[in-house]
Amino acid sequence: MLGVVMSVSDLIRIREVNVEGKKLTGIEISLPNSPPAVILIGEKGFAMCGLLDIQAAERLGVVAVKVQGVKTIEDMLAKEISDSTSKAREHGLVKGVKLIDVINKL
């Protein structure tokens, strides 16, 4: 399901993610004195960890969801969406739904 596409030192990992035939790109960024930043990029939008700003994504009018309490792409897929932009909600990406269950909408 997951494969390392590129590793920039040990700080940034870019991974190809295949879920039910859908290919996405996962990025995990190690940060000092902080949990990692985790982003999962699909064709229509992206999922972000709790470190990133959903309100900025809303202002930009993009399809984006927030999944909190994650350290890896695997964590992100297993957790529920905690917030989403209005564009994401139009696509059925809503709060309380496990990301993996709606991954085909990302």
Short mmCIF file of C-alpha atoms in Angstrom, two decimals, residues 4-102:
data_model
loop_
_atom_site.label_atom_id
_atom_site.label_comp_id
_atom_site.label_asym_id
_atom_site.label_seq_id
_atom_site.Cartn_x
_atom_site.Cartn_y
_atom_site.Cartn_z
CA VAL A 4 8.96 5.37 -0.30
CA VAL A 5 9.29 7.40 -3.48
CA MET A 6 11.96 9.76 -2.23
CA SER A 7 13.67 10.54 1.04
CA VAL A 8 15.43 13.88 1.53
CA SER A 9 17.84 12.98 4.31
CA ASP A 10 15.77 11.64 7.19
CA LEU A 11 13.67 14.80 7.48
CA ILE A 12 11.26 14.53 4.53
CA ARG A 13 9.65 11.34 3.25
CA ILE A 14 7.55 11.38 0.09
CA ARG A 15 5.54 8.21 -0.40
CA GLU A 16 3.28 6.83 -3.06
CA VAL A 17 0.04 5.67 -1.44
CA ASN A 18 -2.30 3.21 -3.16
CA VAL A 19 -5.71 2.72 -1.56
CA GLU A 20 -8.39 0.77 -3.41
CA GLY A 21 -6.81 1.57 -6.77
CA LYS A 22 -6.46 5.28 -6.02
CA LYS A 23 -2.94 6.71 -6.10
CA LEU A 24 -2.07 9.55 -3.76
CA THR A 25 1.14 11.20 -2.58
CA GLY A 26 1.98 11.24 1.12
CA ILE A 27 4.48 13.61 2.67
CA GLU A 28 5.86 13.29 6.20
CA ILE A 29 8.14 16.08 7.45
CA SER A 30 10.10 15.67 10.67
CA LEU A 31 10.20 18.88 12.70
CA PRO A 32 12.33 19.80 15.73
CA ASN A 33 10.54 19.59 19.09
CA SER A 34 7.23 18.91 17.35
CA PRO A 35 5.16 16.11 15.92
CA PRO A 36 5.77 15.68 12.18
CA ALA A 37 3.78 17.52 9.53
CA VAL A 38 1.75 15.04 7.50
CA ILE A 39 0.01 15.74 4.17
CA LEU A 40 -1.82 13.38 1.84
CA ILE A 41 -2.38 14.73 -1.68
CA GLY A 42 -5.08 13.43 -4.02
CA GLU A 43 -6.30 14.49 -7.47
CA LYS A 44 -8.96 16.91 -6.17
CA GLY A 45 -7.49 18.07 -2.88
CA PHE A 46 -5.49 17.15 0.19
CA ALA A 47 -5.63 16.05 3.80
CA MET A 48 -3.53 17.90 6.36
CA CYS A 49 -2.46 17.21 9.92
CA GLY A 50 -3.37 19.41 12.87
CA LEU A 51 -0.29 21.60 12.43
CA LEU A 52 -1.65 23.16 9.24
CA ASP A 53 -4.33 25.84 8.88
CA ILE A 54 -7.73 24.76 7.53
CA GLN A 55 -8.94 28.38 7.54
CA ALA A 56 -6.19 29.35 5.10
CA ALA A 57 -7.29 26.49 2.84
CA GLU A 58 -10.90 27.75 3.12
CA ARG A 59 -9.85 31.26 2.08
CA LEU A 60 -8.06 29.80 -0.94
CA GLY A 61 -11.18 27.86 -1.95
CA VAL A 62 -9.48 24.45 -2.11
CA VAL A 63 -10.67 20.94 -1.29
CA ALA A 64 -8.94 20.23 2.02
CA VAL A 65 -9.58 18.26 5.20
CA LYS A 66 -7.88 18.21 8.57
CA VAL A 67 -7.09 15.00 10.45
CA GLN A 68 -5.67 15.60 13.92
CA GLY A 69 -3.41 13.54 16.16
CA VAL A 70 -1.40 11.87 13.40
CA LYS A 71 2.30 11.16 13.01
CA THR A 72 2.24 9.07 9.83
CA ILE A 73 0.25 8.57 6.63
CA GLU A 74 -1.07 5.31 8.11
CA ASP A 75 -2.37 7.24 11.15
CA MET A 76 -4.05 9.74 8.85
CA LEU A 77 -5.86 7.08 6.85
CA ALA A 78 -7.18 5.44 10.04
CA LYS A 79 -8.48 8.62 11.71
CA GLU A 80 -11.64 10.66 11.26
CA ILE A 81 -11.80 14.01 9.52
CA SER A 82 -11.89 16.72 12.20
CA ASP A 83 -12.61 19.68 9.90
CA SER A 84 -13.03 20.43 6.20
CA THR A 85 -13.35 23.32 3.81
CA SER A 86 -16.69 24.11 2.19
CA LYS A 87 -15.32 22.80 -1.14
CA ALA A 88 -14.39 19.50 0.57
CA ARG A 89 -17.86 19.21 2.09
CA GLU A 90 -19.33 19.61 -1.42
CA HIS A 91 -17.39 16.44 -2.32
CA GLY A 92 -18.66 14.51 0.73
CA LEU A 93 -15.52 14.98 2.82
CA VAL A 94 -17.17 15.77 6.14
CA LYS A 95 -16.27 15.85 9.81
CA GLY A 96 -16.51 12.54 11.64
CA VAL A 97 -15.91 10.25 8.65
CA LYS A 98 -12.77 8.10 8.53
CA LEU A 99 -10.49 9.39 5.80
CA ILE A 100 -9.91 5.95 4.33
CA ASP A 101 -13.67 5.54 3.84
CA VAL A 102 -13.85 8.61 1.58
#
